[in-house]
mmCIF file of C-alpha atoms in Angstrom:
data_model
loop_
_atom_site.group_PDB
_atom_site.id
_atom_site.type_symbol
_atom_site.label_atom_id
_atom_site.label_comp_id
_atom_site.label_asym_id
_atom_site.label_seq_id
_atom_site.Cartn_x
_atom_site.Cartn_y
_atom_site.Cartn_z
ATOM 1 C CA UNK A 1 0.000 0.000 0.000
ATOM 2 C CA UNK A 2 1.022 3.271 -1.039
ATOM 3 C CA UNK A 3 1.932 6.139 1.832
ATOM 4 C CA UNK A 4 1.813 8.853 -1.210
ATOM 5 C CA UNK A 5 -0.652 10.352 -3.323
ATOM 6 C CA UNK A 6 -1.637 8.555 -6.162
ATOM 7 C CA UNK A 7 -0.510 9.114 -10.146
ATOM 8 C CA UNK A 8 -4.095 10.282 -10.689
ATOM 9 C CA UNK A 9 -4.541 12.391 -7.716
ATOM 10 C CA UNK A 10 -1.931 13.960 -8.642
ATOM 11 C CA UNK A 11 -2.629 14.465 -11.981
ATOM 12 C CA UNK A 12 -6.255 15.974 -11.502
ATOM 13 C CA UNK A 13 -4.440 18.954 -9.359
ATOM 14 C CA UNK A 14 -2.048 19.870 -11.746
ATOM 15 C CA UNK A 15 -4.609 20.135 -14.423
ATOM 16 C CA UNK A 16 -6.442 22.124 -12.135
ATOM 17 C CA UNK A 17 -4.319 24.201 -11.046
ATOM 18 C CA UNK A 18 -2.999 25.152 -14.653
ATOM 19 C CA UNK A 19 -6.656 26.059 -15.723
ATOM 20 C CA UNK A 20 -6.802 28.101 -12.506
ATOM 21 C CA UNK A 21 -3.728 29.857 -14.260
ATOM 22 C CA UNK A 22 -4.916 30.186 -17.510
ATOM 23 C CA UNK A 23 -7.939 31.757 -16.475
ATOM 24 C CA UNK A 24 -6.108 34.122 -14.724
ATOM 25 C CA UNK A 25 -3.689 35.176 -16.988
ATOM 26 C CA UNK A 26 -6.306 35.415 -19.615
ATOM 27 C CA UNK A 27 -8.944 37.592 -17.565
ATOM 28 C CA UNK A 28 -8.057 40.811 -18.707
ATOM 29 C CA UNK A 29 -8.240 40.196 -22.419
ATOM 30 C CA UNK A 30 -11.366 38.818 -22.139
ATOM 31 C CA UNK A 31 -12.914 41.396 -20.315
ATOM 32 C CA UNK A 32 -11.707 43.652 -22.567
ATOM 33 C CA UNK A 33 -12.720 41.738 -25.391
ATOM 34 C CA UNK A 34 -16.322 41.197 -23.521
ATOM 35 C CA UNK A 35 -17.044 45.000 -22.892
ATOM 36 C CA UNK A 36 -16.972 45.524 -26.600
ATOM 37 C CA UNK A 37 -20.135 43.999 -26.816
ATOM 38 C CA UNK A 38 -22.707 45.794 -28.158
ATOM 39 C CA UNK A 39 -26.377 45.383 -27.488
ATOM 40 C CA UNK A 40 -26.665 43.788 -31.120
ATOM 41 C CA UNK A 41 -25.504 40.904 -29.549
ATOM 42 C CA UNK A 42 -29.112 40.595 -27.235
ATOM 43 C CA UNK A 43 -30.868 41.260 -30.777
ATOM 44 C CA UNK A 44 -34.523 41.823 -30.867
ATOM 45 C CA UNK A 45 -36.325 45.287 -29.724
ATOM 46 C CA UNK A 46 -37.009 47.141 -26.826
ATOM 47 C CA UNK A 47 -34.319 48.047 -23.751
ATOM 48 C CA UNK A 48 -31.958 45.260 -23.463
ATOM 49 C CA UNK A 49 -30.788 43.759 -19.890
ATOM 50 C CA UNK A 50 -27.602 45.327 -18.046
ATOM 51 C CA UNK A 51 -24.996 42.835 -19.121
ATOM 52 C CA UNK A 52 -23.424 40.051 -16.761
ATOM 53 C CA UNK A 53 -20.666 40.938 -14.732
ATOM 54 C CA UNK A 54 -18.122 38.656 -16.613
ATOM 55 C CA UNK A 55 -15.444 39.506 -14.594
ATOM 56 C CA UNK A 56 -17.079 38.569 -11.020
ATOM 57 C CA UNK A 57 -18.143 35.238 -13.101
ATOM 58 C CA UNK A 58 -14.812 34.102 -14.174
ATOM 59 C CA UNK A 59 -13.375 34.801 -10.434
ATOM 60 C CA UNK A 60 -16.097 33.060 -8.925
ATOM 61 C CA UNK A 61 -14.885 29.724 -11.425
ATOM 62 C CA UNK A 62 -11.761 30.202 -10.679
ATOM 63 C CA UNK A 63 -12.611 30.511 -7.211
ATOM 64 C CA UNK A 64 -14.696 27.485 -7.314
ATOM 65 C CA UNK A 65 -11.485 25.340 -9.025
ATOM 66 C CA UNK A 66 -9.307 26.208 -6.183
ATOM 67 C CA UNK A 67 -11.585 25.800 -3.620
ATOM 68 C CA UNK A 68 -12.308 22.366 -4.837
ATOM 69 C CA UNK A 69 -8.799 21.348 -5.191
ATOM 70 C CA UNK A 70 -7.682 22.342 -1.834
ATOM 71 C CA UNK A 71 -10.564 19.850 -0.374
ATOM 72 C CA UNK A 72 -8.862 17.363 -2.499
ATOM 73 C CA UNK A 73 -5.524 18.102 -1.380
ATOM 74 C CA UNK A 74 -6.837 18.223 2.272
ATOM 75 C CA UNK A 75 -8.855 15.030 2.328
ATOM 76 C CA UNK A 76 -5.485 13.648 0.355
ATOM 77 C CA UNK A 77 -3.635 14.690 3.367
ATOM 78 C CA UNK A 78 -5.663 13.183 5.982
ATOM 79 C CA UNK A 79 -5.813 9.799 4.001
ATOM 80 C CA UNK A 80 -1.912 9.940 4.212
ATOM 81 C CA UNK A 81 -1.998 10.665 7.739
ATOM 82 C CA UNK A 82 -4.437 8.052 8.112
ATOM 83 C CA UNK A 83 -2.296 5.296 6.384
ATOM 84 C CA UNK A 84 0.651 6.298 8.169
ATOM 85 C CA UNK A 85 -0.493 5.873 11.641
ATOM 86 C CA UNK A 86 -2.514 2.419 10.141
ATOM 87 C CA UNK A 87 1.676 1.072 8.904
ATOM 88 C CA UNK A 88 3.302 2.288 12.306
ATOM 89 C CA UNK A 89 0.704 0.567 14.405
ATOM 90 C CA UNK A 90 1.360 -3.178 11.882
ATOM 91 C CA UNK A 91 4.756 -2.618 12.422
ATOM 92 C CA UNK A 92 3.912 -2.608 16.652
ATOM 93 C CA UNK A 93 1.531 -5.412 15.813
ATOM 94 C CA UNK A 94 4.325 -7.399 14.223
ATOM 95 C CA UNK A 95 6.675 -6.498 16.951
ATOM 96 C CA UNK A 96 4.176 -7.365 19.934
ATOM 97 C CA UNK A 97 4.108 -10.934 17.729
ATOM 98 C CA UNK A 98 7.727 -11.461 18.252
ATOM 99 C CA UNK A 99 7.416 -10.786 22.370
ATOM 100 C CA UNK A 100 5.052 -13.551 22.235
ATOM 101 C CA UNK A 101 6.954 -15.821 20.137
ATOM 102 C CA UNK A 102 9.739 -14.873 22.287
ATOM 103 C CA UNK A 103 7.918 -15.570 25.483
ATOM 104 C CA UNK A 104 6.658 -19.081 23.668
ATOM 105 C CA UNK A 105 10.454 -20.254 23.115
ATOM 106 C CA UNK A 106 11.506 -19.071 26.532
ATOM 107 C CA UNK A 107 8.770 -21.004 28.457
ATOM 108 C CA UNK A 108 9.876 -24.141 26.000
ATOM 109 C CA UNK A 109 12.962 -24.296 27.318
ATOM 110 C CA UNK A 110 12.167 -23.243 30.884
ATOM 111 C CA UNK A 111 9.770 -26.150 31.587
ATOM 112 C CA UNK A 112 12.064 -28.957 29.290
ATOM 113 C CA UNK A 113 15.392 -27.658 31.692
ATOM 114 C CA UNK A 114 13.167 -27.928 34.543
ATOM 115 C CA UNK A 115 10.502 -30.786 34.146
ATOM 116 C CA UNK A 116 11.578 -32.397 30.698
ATOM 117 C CA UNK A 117 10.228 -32.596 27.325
ATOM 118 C CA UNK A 118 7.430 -34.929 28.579
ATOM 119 C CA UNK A 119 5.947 -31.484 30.366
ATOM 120 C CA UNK A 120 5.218 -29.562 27.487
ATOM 121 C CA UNK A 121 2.350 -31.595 26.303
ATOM 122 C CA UNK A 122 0.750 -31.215 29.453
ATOM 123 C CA UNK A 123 1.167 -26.850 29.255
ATOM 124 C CA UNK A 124 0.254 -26.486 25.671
ATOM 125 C CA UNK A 125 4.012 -26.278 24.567
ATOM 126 C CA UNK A 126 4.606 -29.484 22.277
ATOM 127 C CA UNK A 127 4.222 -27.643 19.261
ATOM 128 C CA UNK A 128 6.323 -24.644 18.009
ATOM 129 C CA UNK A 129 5.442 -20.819 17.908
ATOM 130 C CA UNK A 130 2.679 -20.775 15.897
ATOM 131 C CA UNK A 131 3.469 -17.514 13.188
ATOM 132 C CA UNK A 132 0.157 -16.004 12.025
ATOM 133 C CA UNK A 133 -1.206 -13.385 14.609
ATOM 134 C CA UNK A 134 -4.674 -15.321 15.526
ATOM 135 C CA UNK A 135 -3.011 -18.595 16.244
ATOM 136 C CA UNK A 136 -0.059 -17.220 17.797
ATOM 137 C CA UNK A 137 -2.894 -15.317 20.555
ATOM 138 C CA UNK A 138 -4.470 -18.223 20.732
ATOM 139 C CA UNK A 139 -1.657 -20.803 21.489
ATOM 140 C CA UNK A 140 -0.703 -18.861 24.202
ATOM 141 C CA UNK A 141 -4.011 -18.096 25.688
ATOM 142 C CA UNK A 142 -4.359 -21.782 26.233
ATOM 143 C CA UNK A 143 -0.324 -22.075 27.556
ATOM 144 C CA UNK A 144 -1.767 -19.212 30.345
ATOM 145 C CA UNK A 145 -4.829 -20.710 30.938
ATOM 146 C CA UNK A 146 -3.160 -24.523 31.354
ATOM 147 C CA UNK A 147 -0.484 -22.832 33.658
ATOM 148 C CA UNK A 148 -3.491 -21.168 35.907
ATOM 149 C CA UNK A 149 -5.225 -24.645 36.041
ATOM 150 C CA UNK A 150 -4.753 -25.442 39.949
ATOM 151 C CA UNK A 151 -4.070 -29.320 38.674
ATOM 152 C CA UNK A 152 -0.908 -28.669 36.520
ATOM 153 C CA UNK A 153 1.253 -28.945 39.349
ATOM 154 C CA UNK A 154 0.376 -32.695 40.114
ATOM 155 C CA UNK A 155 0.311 -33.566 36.390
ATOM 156 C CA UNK A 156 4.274 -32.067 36.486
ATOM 157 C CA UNK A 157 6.991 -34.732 36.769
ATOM 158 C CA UNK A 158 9.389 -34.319 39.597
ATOM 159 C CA UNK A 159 11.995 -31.227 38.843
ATOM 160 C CA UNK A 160 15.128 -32.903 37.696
ATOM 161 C CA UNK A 161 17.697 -32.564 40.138
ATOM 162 C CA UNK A 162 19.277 -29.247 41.250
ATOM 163 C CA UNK A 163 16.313 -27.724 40.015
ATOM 164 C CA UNK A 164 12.955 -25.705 41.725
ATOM 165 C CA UNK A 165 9.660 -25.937 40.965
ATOM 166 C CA UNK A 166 8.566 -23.330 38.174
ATOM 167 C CA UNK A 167 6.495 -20.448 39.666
ATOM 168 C CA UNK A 168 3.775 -20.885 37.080
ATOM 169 C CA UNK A 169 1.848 -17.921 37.990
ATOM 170 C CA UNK A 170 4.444 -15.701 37.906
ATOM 171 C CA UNK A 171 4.982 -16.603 34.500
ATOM 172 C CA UNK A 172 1.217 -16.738 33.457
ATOM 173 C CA UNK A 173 1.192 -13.315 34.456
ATOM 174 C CA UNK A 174 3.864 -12.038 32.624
ATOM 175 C CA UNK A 175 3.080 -13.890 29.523
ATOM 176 C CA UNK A 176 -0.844 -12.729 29.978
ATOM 177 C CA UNK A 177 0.087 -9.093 29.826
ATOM 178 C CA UNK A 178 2.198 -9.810 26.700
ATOM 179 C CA UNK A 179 -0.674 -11.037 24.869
ATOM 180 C CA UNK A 180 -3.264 -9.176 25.953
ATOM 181 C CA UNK A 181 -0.431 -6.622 24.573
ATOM 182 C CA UNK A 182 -0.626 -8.216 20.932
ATOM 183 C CA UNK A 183 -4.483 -8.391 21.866
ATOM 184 C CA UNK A 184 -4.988 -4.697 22.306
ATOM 185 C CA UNK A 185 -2.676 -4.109 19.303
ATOM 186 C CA UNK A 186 -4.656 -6.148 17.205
ATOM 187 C CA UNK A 187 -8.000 -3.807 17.836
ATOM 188 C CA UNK A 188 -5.920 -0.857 17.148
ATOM 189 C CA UNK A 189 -4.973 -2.004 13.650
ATOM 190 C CA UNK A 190 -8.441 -2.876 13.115
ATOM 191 C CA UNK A 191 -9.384 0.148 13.892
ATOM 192 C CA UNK A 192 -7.191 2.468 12.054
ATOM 193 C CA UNK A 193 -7.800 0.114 8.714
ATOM 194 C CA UNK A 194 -11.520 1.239 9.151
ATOM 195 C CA UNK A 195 -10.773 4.558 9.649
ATOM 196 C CA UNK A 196 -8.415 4.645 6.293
ATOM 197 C CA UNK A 197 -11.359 3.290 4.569
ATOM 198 C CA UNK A 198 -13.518 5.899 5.229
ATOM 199 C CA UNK A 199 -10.777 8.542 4.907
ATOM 200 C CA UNK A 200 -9.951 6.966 1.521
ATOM 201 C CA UNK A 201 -13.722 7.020 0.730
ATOM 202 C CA UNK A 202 -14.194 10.990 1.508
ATOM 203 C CA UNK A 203 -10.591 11.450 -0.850
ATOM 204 C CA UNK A 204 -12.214 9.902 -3.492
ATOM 205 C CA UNK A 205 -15.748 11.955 -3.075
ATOM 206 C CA UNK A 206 -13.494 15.383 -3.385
ATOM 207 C CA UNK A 207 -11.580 13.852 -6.233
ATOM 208 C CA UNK A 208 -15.007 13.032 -7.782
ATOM 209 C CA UNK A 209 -16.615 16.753 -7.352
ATOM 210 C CA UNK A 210 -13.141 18.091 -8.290
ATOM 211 C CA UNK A 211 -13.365 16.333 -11.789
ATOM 212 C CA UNK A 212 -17.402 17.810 -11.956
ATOM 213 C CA UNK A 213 -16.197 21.230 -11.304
ATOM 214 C CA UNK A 214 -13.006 21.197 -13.764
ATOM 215 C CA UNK A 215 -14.814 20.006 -16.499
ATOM 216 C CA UNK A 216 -18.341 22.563 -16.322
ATOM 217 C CA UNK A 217 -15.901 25.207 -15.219
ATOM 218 C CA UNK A 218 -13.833 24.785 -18.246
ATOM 219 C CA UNK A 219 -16.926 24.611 -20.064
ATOM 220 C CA UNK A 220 -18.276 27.805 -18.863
ATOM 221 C CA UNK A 221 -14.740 29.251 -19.648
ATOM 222 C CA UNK A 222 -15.303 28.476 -23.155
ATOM 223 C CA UNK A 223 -18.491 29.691 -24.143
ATOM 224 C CA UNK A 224 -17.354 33.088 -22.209
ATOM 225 C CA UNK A 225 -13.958 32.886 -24.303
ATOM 226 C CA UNK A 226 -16.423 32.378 -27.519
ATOM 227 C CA UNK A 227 -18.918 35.034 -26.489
ATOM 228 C CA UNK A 228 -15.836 37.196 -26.451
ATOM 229 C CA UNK A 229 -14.578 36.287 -30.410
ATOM 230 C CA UNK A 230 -11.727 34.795 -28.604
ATOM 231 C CA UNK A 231 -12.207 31.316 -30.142
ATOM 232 C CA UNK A 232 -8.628 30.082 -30.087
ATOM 233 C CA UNK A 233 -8.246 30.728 -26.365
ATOM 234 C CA UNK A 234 -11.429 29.056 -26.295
ATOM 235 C CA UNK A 235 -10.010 25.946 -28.595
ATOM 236 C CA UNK A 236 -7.367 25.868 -26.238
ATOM 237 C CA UNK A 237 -9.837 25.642 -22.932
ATOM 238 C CA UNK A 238 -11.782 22.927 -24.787
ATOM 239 C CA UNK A 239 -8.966 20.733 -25.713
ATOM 240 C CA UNK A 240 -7.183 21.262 -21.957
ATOM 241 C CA UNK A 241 -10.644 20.062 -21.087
ATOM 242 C CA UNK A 242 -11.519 17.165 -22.880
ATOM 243 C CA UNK A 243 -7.932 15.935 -23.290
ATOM 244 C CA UNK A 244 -7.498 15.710 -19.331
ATOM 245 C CA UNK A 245 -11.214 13.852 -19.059
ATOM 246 C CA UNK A 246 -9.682 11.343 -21.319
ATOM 247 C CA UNK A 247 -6.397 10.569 -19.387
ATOM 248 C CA UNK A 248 -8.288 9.888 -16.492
ATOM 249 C CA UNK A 249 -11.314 7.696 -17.955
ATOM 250 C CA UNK A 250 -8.169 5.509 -19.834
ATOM 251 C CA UNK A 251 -6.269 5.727 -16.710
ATOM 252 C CA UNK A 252 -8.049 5.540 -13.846
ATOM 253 C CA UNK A 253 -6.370 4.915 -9.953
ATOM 254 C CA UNK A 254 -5.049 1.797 -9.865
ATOM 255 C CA UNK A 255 -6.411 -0.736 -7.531
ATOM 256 C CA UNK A 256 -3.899 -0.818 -4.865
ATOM 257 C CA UNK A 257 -4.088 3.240 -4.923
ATOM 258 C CA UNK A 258 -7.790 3.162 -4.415
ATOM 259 C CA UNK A 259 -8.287 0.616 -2.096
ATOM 260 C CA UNK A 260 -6.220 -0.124 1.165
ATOM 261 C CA UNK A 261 -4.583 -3.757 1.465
ATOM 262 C CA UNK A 262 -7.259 -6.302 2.979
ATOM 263 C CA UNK A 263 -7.024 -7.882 6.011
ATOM 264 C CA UNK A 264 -6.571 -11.107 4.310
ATOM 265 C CA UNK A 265 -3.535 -9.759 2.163
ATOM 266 C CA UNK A 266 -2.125 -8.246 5.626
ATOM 267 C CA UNK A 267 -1.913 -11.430 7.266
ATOM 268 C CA UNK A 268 -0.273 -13.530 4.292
ATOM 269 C CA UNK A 269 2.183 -11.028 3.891
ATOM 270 C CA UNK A 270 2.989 -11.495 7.746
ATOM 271 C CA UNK A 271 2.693 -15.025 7.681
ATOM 272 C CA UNK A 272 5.202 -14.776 4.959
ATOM 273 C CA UNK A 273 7.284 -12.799 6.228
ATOM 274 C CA UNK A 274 7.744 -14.611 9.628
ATOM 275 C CA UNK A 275 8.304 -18.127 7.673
#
């Protein structure tokens, strides 16, 4: 998963930002060009209307293009954010993993130097870290819970000699608050991944009413550009237009840019990863 913005994001704003520019620069001449006008224009008889105020309606399009591209650049920011805080907290998941794991191979060899291999059947330790996060909570929720059970200790062979009898709830404890640790970390990540769906969800609205108001904008720009004789500026609008609408229908987001990695893809790319 991408922590940037997106090829297309990306794209969108500059486009929008260089019509924002070319209206701009290109205000004066056609306001010049649009108080020209004569009343011919209105044809028919009788008083004709007071003419628009051009002017006011090209700033208030340009207004409109910037104002719509900051929302993008601001929800943009916030899905960043979002997936930032959503890798850092995976990478504390994964971490909080390896304290278990850890805490799996220590109590391995505590109870096989103390009681013998024959012991770790009877604690939940026979079989090896387990390296997926569910399993790996789970296998040592039952170790904790089978070294709480007031009946281990008369199931335990004798301690080989020299050594003392393993203080069991000591280290239940300590290995309960490590993965209630994972536990807790666990929620967090499932939390955050919601909340980058829904950031990534009011991106893509913005990104959606930025493309509606680039493209009627532009439009509107035209027909004042035309209204004004100016049809090559005009041309030009229309094919800055129409040429970005294009890109973006034959190149749309691509799917790991518009969608955040699923919790299934998460946890094979763990599970991999810890192999």
């Amino acid at each position: 998963m991408s922590l940037q913005t997106n090829k297309t994001t990306l794209r969108q704003l500059e486009k929008t930002d260089f019509l924002v520019v070319s209206a701009k620069t290109q205000k004066p001449t056609v306001n010049a060009e649009l108080e020209k006008l004569g009343p011919e224009i209105v044809g028919g008889s009788g008083e004709a209307p007071p003419a628009p105020d051009w002017n006011n309606l090209q700033e208030w399009g340009i207004t409109a293009l910037k104002s719509s591209a900051e929302e993008v650049r601001g929800t943009d920011r916030d899905l960043q954010n979002s997936r930032v805080r959503l890798s850092q907290a995976r990478l504390d998941r994964r971490e909080k993993l390896g304290r278990v794991s850890a805490g799996h191979r220590s109590l391995r060899k505590s109870f096989t130097g103390t009681y013998g291999g024959e012991s770790l059947p009877l604690v939940g330790l026979d079989a090896v870290p387990a390296k997926a996060m569910v399993p790996a909570r789970e296998q040592m929720r039952t170790v904790v819970g089978r070294m709480r059970d007031p009946e281990l200790s008369g199931r335990l062979p004798e301690p080989k000699a020299g050594q003392k009898p393993i203080e069991l709830e000591e280290l239940a404890q300590a290995r309960d608050l490590e993965v209630t640790d994972l536990e807790d970390q666990m929620g967090e990540v499932d939390e955050l991944r919601k909340q980058t769906d829904e950031a990534l969800v009011v991106r893509d609205a913005a990104l959606a009413k930025n493309r509606r108001v680039y493209a009627n904008v532009g439009r509107m720009l035209e027909g004042v550009y035309r209204l004004a004789g100016l049809d090559e500026l005009a041309d030009r609008i229309r094919a800055t237009v129409r040429t970005a609408r294009k890109k973006v229908e034959e190149d749309p987001a691509k799917p790991e840019e518009s969608k955040p990695e699923s919790d299934q893809e998460v946890e094979e790319t763990e599970t991999s990863e810890t192999a």
